[in-house]
Short mmCIF file of C-alpha atoms in Angstrom, two decimals:
data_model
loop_
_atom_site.label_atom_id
_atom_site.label_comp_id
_atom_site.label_asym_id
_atom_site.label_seq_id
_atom_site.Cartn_x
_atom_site.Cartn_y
_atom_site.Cartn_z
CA UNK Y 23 67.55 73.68 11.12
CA UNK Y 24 67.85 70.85 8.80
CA UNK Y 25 65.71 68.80 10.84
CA UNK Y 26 62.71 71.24 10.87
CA UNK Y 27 63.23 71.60 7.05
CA UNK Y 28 62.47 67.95 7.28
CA UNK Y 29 59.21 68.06 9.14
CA UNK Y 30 57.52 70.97 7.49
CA UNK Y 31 58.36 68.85 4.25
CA UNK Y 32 56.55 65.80 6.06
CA UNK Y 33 53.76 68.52 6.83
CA UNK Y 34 53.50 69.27 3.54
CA UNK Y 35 53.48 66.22 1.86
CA UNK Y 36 50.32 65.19 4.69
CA UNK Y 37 48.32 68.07 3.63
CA UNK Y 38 49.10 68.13 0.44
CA UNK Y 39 46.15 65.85 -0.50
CA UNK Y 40 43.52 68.71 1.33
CA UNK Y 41 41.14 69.77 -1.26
CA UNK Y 42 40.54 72.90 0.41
CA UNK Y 43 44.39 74.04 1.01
CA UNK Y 44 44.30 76.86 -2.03
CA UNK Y 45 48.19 77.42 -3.75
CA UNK Y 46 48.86 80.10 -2.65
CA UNK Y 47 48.84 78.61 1.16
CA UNK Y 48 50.67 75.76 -0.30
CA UNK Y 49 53.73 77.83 -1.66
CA UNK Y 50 54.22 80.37 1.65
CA UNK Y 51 54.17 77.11 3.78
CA UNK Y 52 57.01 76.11 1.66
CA UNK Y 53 58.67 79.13 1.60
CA UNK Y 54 58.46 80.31 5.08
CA UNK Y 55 61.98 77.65 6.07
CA UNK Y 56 65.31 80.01 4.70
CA UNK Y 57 67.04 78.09 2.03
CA UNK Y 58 69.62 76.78 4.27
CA UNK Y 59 66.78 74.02 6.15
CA UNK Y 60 67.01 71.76 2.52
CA UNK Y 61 70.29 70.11 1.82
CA UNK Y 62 68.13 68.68 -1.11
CA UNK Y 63 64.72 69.50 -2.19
CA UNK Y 64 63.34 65.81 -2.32
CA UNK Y 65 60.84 65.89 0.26
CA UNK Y 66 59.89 69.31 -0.93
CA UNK Y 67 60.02 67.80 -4.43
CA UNK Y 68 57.55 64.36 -2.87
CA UNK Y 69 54.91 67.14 -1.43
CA UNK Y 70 54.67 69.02 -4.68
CA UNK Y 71 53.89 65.99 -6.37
CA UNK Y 72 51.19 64.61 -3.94
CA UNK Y 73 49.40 68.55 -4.41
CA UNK Y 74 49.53 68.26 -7.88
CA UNK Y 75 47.99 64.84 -7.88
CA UNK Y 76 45.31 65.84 -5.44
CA UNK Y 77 44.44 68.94 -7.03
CA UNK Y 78 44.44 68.23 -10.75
CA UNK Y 79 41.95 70.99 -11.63
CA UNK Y 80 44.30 74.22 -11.03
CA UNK Y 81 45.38 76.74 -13.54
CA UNK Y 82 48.55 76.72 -15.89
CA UNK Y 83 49.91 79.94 -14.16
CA UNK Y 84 48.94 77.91 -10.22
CA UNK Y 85 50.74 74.61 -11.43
CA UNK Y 86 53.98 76.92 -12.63
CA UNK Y 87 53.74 78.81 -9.06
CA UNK Y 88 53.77 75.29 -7.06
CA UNK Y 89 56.78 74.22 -8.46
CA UNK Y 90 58.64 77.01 -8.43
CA UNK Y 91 58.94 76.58 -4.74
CA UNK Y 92 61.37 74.07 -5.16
CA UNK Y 93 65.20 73.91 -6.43
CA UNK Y 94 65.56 72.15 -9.55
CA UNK Y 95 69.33 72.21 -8.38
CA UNK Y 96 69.16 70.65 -4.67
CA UNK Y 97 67.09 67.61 -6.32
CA UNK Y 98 69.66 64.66 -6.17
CA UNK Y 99 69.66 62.35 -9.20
CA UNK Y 100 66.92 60.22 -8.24
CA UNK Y 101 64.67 62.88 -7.56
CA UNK Y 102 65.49 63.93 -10.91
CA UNK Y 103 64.56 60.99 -12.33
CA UNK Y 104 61.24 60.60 -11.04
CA UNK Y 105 60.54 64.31 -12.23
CA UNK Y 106 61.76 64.43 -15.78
CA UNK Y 107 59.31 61.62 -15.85
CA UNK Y 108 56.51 63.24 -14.37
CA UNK Y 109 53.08 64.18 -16.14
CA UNK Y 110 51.87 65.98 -13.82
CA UNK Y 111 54.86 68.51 -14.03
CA UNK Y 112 54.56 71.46 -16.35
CA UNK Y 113 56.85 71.48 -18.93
CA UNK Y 114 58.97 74.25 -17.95
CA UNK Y 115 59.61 72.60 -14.49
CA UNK Y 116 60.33 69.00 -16.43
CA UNK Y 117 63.18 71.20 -18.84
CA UNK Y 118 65.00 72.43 -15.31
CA UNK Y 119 64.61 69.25 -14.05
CA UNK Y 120 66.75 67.54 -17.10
CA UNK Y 121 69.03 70.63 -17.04
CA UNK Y 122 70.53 70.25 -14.20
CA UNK Y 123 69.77 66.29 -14.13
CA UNK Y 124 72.58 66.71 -16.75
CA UNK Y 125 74.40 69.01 -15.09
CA UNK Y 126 75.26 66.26 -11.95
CA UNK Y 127 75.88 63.55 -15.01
CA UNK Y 128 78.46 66.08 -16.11
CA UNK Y 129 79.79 66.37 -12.34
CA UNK Y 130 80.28 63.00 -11.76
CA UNK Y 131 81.61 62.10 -15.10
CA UNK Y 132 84.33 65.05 -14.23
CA UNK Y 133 84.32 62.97 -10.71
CA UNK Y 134 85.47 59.76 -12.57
CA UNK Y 135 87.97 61.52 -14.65
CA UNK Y 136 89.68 62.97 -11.26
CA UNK Y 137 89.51 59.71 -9.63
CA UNK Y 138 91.25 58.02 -12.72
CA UNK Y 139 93.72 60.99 -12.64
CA UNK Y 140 94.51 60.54 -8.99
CA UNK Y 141 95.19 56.93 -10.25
CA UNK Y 142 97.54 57.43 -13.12
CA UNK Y 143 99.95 59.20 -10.73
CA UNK Y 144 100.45 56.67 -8.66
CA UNK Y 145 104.09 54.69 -9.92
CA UNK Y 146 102.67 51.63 -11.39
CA UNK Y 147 104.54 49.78 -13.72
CA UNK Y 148 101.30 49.75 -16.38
CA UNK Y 149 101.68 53.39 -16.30
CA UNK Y 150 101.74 53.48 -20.63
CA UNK Y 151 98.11 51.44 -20.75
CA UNK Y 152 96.76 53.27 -17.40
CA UNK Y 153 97.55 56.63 -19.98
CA UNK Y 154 96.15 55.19 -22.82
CA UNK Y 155 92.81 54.19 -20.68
CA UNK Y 156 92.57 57.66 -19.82
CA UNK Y 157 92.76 59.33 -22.73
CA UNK Y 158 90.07 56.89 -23.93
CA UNK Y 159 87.64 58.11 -20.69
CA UNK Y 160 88.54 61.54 -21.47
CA UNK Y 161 87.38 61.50 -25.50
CA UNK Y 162 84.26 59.39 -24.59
CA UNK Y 163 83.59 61.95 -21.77
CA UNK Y 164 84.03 65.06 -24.23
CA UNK Y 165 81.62 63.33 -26.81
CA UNK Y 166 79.26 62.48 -24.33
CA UNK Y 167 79.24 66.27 -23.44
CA UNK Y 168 78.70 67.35 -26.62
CA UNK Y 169 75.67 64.76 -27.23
CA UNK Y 170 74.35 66.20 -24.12
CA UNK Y 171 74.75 69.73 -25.11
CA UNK Y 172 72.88 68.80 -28.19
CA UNK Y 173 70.59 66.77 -26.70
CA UNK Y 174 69.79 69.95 -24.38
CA UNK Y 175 69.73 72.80 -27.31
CA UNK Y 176 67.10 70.36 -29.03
CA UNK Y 177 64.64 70.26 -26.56
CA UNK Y 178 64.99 73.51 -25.77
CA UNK Y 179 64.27 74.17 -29.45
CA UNK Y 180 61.46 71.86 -29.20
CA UNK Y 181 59.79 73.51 -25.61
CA UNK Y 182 59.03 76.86 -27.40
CA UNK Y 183 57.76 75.33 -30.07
CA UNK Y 184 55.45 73.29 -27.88
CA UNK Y 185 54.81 76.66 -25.99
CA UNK Y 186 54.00 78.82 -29.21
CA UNK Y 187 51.73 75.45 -30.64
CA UNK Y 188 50.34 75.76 -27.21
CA UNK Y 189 49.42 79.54 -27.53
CA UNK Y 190 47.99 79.15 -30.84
CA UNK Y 191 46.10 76.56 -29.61
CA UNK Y 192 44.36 78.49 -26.38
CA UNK Y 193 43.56 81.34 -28.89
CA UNK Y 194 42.06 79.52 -31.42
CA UNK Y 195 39.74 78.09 -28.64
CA UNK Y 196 38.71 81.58 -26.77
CA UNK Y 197 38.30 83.13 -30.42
CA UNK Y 198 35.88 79.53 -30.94
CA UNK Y 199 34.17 80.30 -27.53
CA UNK Y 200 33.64 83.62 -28.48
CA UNK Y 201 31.87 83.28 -31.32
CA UNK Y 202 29.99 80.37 -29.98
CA UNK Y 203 28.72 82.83 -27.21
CA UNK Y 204 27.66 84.65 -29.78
CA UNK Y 205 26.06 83.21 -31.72
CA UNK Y 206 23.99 81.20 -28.70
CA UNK Y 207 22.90 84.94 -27.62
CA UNK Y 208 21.51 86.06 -31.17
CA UNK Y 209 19.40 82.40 -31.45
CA UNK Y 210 18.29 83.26 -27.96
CA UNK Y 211 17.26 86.56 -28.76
CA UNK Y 212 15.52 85.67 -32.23
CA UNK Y 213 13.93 82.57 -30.36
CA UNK Y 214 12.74 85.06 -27.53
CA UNK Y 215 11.15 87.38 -30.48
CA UNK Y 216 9.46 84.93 -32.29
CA UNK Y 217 7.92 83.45 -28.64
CA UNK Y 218 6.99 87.24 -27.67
CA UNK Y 219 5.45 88.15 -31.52
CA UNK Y 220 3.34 84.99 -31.68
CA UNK Y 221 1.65 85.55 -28.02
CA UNK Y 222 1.42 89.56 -29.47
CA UNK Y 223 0.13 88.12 -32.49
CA UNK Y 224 -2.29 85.85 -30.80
CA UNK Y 225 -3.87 88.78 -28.66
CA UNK Y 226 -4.40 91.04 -31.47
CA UNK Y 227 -6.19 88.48 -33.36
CA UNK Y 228 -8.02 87.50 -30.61
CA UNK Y 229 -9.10 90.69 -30.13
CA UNK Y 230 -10.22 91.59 -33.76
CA UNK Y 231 -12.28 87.94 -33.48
CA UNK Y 232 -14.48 89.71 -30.51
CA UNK Y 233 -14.17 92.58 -31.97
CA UNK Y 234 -15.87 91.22 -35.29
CA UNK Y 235 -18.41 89.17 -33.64
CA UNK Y 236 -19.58 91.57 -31.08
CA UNK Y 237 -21.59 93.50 -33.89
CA UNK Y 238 -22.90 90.60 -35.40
CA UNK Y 239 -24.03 88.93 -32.23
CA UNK Y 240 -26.11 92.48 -31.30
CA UNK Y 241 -27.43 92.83 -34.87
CA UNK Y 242 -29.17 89.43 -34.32
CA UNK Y 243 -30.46 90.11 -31.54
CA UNK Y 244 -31.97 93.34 -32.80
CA UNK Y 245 -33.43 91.39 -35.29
CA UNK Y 246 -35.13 89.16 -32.69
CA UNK Y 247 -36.42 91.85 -30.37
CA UNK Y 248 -39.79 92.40 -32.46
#
Protein backbone atom coordinates (compact mmCIF):
# COMPACT_ATOMS: atom_id res chain seq x y z
CA UNK A 1 0.00 0.00 0.00
CA UNK A 2 2.79 2.26 0.73
CA UNK A 3 4.17 1.80 -2.56
CA UNK A 4 1.00 2.85 -4.50
CA UNK A 5 0.79 5.88 -2.09
CA UNK A 6 4.09 6.55 -3.71
CA UNK A 7 3.08 6.46 -7.33
CA UNK A 8 -0.19 8.29 -7.23
CA UNK A 9 2.07 11.00 -5.44
CA UNK A 10 4.50 10.71 -8.58
CA UNK A 11 1.12 10.98 -10.64
CA UNK A 12 0.32 13.87 -9.05
CA UNK A 13 3.24 15.76 -8.97
CA UNK A 14 3.36 14.94 -13.25
CA UNK A 15 0.04 16.41 -13.71
CA UNK A 16 0.19 18.81 -11.46
CA UNK A 17 1.56 21.34 -14.01
CA UNK A 18 -1.92 20.59 -16.44
CA UNK A 19 -3.60 23.82 -16.89
CA UNK A 20 -6.77 22.22 -17.47
CA UNK A 21 -6.80 19.71 -14.27
CA UNK A 22 -9.55 22.01 -12.17
CA UNK A 23 -9.01 21.58 -7.93
CA UNK A 24 -11.40 19.94 -7.27
CA UNK A 25 -9.96 16.84 -9.53
CA UNK A 26 -6.72 17.64 -7.96
CA UNK A 27 -7.86 17.08 -4.24
CA UNK A 28 -10.16 13.62 -4.86
CA UNK A 29 -7.03 12.24 -6.73
CA UNK A 30 -5.29 12.88 -3.55
CA UNK A 31 -7.73 11.73 -1.40
CA UNK A 32 -8.92 8.63 -3.02
CA UNK A 33 -5.38 6.48 -1.20
CA UNK A 34 -6.73 5.76 2.82
CA UNK A 35 -4.42 7.53 5.13
CA UNK A 36 -2.43 4.54 5.86
CA UNK A 37 -0.56 4.64 1.90
CA UNK A 38 1.67 8.00 3.34
CA UNK A 39 4.16 7.29 6.04
CA UNK A 40 4.92 11.05 5.34
CA UNK A 41 3.18 13.50 3.22
CA UNK A 42 6.35 14.78 1.24
CA UNK A 43 5.59 13.70 -2.10
CA UNK A 44 2.03 14.72 -1.49
CA UNK A 45 3.51 17.91 -0.01
CA UNK A 46 6.14 18.21 -3.67
CA UNK A 47 2.74 17.81 -5.93
CA UNK A 48 0.85 20.49 -4.07
CA UNK A 49 3.54 22.76 -4.61
CA UNK A 50 4.13 22.12 -8.40
CA UNK A 51 -0.16 22.82 -8.72
CA UNK A 52 0.15 25.82 -6.97
CA UNK A 53 3.01 27.02 -9.07
CA UNK A 54 1.32 26.03 -12.28
CA UNK A 55 -1.91 27.40 -11.48
CA UNK A 56 -1.24 30.73 -9.81
CA UNK A 57 -4.58 32.29 -10.80
CA UNK A 58 -7.04 30.20 -8.35
CA UNK A 59 -9.16 31.52 -5.61
CA UNK A 60 -8.28 32.06 -1.80
CA UNK A 61 -10.98 29.47 -0.76
CA UNK A 62 -9.30 26.78 -3.99
CA UNK A 63 -5.63 27.45 -2.68
CA UNK A 64 -6.95 26.63 1.17
CA UNK A 65 -8.83 23.38 -0.33
CA UNK A 66 -5.43 22.11 -2.15
CA UNK A 67 -3.57 22.06 0.81
CA UNK A 68 -5.73 20.76 3.01
CA UNK A 69 -5.22 17.46 1.33
CA UNK A 70 -2.14 17.03 2.97
CA UNK A 71 -0.94 16.34 6.76
CA UNK A 72 0.85 19.13 8.19
CA UNK A 73 1.84 16.32 10.78
CA UNK A 74 3.31 13.39 8.42
CA UNK A 75 5.64 16.23 6.78
CA UNK A 76 9.19 15.29 8.16
CA UNK A 77 11.40 18.25 9.09
CA UNK A 78 12.69 19.01 5.83
CA UNK A 79 9.51 19.11 4.24
CA UNK A 80 8.72 21.50 6.83
CA UNK A 81 11.29 23.57 6.05
CA UNK A 82 10.75 24.08 2.55
CA UNK A 83 6.98 24.93 3.44
CA UNK A 84 7.19 27.43 6.24
CA UNK A 85 9.21 29.04 3.55
CA UNK A 86 6.89 28.85 0.87
CA UNK A 87 5.03 31.89 -0.90
CA UNK A 88 2.97 30.19 -2.62
CA UNK A 89 1.36 28.60 0.59
CA UNK A 90 -1.55 30.35 2.19
CA UNK A 91 -0.95 31.50 5.38
CA UNK A 92 -3.02 29.27 7.33
CA UNK A 93 -1.25 26.18 5.76
CA UNK A 94 2.41 28.03 6.46
CA UNK A 95 1.08 28.47 10.56
CA UNK A 96 0.41 24.36 10.63
CA UNK A 97 3.36 23.89 8.92
CA UNK A 98 5.58 25.77 11.81
CA UNK A 99 3.24 24.21 14.43
CA UNK A 100 4.04 21.08 14.18
CA UNK A 101 7.63 21.93 12.56
CA UNK A 102 8.00 22.82 16.31
CA UNK A 103 6.30 20.19 17.56
CA UNK A 104 9.19 17.44 16.07
CA UNK A 105 11.95 20.18 17.45
CA UNK A 106 10.23 19.56 20.76
CA UNK A 107 10.34 15.62 20.08
CA UNK A 108 13.72 15.35 19.40
CA UNK A 109 14.93 17.75 21.94
CA UNK A 110 12.85 15.30 24.49
CA UNK A 111 14.86 12.53 22.24
CA UNK A 112 18.26 14.04 23.36
CA UNK A 113 17.26 14.43 26.89
CA UNK A 114 16.35 10.47 26.99
CA UNK A 115 19.44 9.59 25.27
CA UNK A 116 21.53 11.68 27.84
CA UNK A 117 19.36 10.03 30.58
CA UNK A 118 20.03 6.54 29.33
CA UNK A 119 23.68 7.82 29.66
CA UNK A 120 23.84 9.13 33.16
CA UNK A 121 22.81 5.66 34.42
CA UNK A 122 25.39 3.97 33.21
CA UNK A 123 28.30 3.63 36.40
CA UNK A 124 30.85 6.00 35.20
CA UNK A 125 33.13 7.40 37.47
CA UNK A 126 32.25 11.26 36.07
CA UNK A 127 28.86 10.50 37.23
CA UNK A 128 28.78 14.22 39.43
CA UNK A 129 29.73 16.33 35.97
CA UNK A 130 27.61 13.80 33.62
CA UNK A 131 24.59 15.20 36.36
CA UNK A 132 25.58 18.53 36.25
CA UNK A 133 25.62 18.40 32.16
CA UNK A 134 22.22 17.28 32.37
CA UNK A 135 20.66 19.49 34.37
CA UNK A 136 22.26 22.15 32.12
CA UNK A 137 20.42 20.31 28.78
CA UNK A 138 17.37 20.08 30.74
CA UNK A 139 17.08 24.14 31.76
CA UNK A 140 18.24 25.13 28.19
CA UNK A 141 15.60 22.63 26.86
CA UNK A 142 12.74 24.13 29.18
CA UNK A 143 13.72 27.76 28.03
CA UNK A 144 13.89 26.83 24.63
CA UNK A 145 10.24 25.54 25.08
CA UNK A 146 9.05 28.41 26.45
CA UNK A 147 10.70 30.74 23.60
CA UNK A 148 8.95 28.46 21.31
CA UNK A 149 5.68 28.64 22.98
CA UNK A 150 6.03 32.34 22.72
CA UNK A 151 7.35 32.40 19.58
CA UNK A 152 4.09 30.33 18.52
CA UNK A 153 1.33 32.50 20.60
CA UNK A 154 2.93 35.58 18.67
CA UNK A 155 2.36 34.62 15.37
CA UNK A 156 -0.67 33.31 16.05
CA UNK A 157 -1.52 36.76 17.42
CA UNK A 158 -0.07 38.19 14.40
CA UNK A 159 -2.11 35.64 11.63
CA UNK A 160 -5.54 37.09 12.68
CA UNK A 161 -4.44 40.22 12.56
CA UNK A 162 -3.11 39.70 9.06
CA UNK A 163 -6.51 37.89 8.40
CA UNK A 164 -8.82 40.77 9.84
CA UNK A 165 -6.23 43.56 7.83
CA UNK A 166 -6.89 41.19 5.06
CA UNK A 167 -10.78 41.37 5.35
CA UNK A 168 -10.81 44.99 5.69
CA UNK A 169 -8.85 45.18 2.89
CA UNK A 170 -11.17 42.92 0.30
CA UNK A 171 -14.14 45.09 1.56
CA UNK A 172 -12.81 48.25 1.12
CA UNK A 173 -12.07 47.13 -2.54
CA UNK A 174 -15.71 45.51 -3.48
CA UNK A 175 -17.32 48.66 -1.65
CA UNK A 176 -14.54 50.76 -4.29
CA UNK A 177 -15.74 48.50 -7.21
CA UNK A 178 -19.07 49.11 -6.39
CA UNK A 179 -19.25 52.47 -6.55
CA UNK A 180 -16.98 52.60 -9.48
CA UNK A 181 -19.68 50.45 -11.33
CA UNK A 182 -21.73 52.93 -10.50
CA UNK A 183 -20.79 55.59 -11.23
CA UNK A 184 -19.43 54.22 -14.93
CA UNK A 185 -23.32 53.27 -15.48
CA UNK A 186 -24.79 56.87 -14.62
CA UNK A 187 -21.86 58.62 -17.12
CA UNK A 188 -22.99 55.99 -19.57
CA UNK A 189 -26.44 56.71 -19.24
CA UNK A 190 -26.08 60.68 -19.19
CA UNK A 191 -23.53 60.23 -22.19
CA UNK A 192 -26.25 57.99 -23.99
CA UNK A 193 -28.92 60.98 -23.30
CA UNK A 194 -27.04 63.71 -24.41
CA UNK A 195 -26.04 61.46 -27.85
CA UNK A 196 -29.93 60.53 -28.20
CA UNK A 197 -31.25 64.49 -27.37
CA UNK A 198 -28.80 66.06 -29.81
CA UNK A 199 -29.79 63.61 -32.89
CA UNK A 200 -33.72 64.41 -31.42
CA UNK A 201 -32.70 67.85 -31.35
CA UNK A 202 -31.18 67.85 -34.74
CA UNK A 203 -34.43 66.33 -36.42
CA UNK A 204 -36.76 68.70 -34.94
CA UNK A 205 -34.80 71.55 -36.11
CA UNK A 206 -34.36 70.16 -39.23
CA UNK A 207 -37.72 69.82 -39.61
CA UNK A 208 -38.91 73.37 -38.54
CA UNK A 209 -35.97 74.62 -41.27
CA UNK A 210 -38.27 72.84 -44.15
CA UNK A 211 -40.95 73.56 -42.49
CA UNK A 212 -40.12 77.44 -42.59
CA UNK A 213 -38.85 77.49 -46.02
CA UNK A 214 -41.47 75.48 -47.69
CA UNK A 215 -43.89 78.61 -47.52
CA UNK A 216 -41.47 80.95 -48.57
CA UNK A 217 -40.17 78.96 -51.48
CA UNK A 218 -44.15 78.64 -52.82
CA UNK A 219 -44.87 82.33 -52.07
CA UNK A 220 -42.08 83.15 -54.62
CA UNK A 221 -43.09 81.24 -56.90
CA UNK A 222 -46.61 82.61 -56.77
CA UNK A 223 -45.15 85.74 -57.23
CA UNK A 224 -43.47 84.59 -60.47
CA UNK A 225 -46.40 82.81 -62.04
CA UNK A 226 -47.87 86.15 -63.70
Amino acid sequence: MVRVGRLVDGYLAEIASDANLRPERFCDLALALPERARVYDDGLYRAVDLYLKAHPRISEEERDKVCSVMDCRKLTLEACTHAAQNERLPLRAVVQVLFFEQLQLRHAIAGTLIAANAIGEQPDQQSGSLAHRENDTWRTAIRENQVLRLDMDSMQNRVQELERECSNMRKAIDKVGRRTNRARNGSDRASAGRRFGCKFGTKVCDSQERTVMEPRKSQTEHQQSP
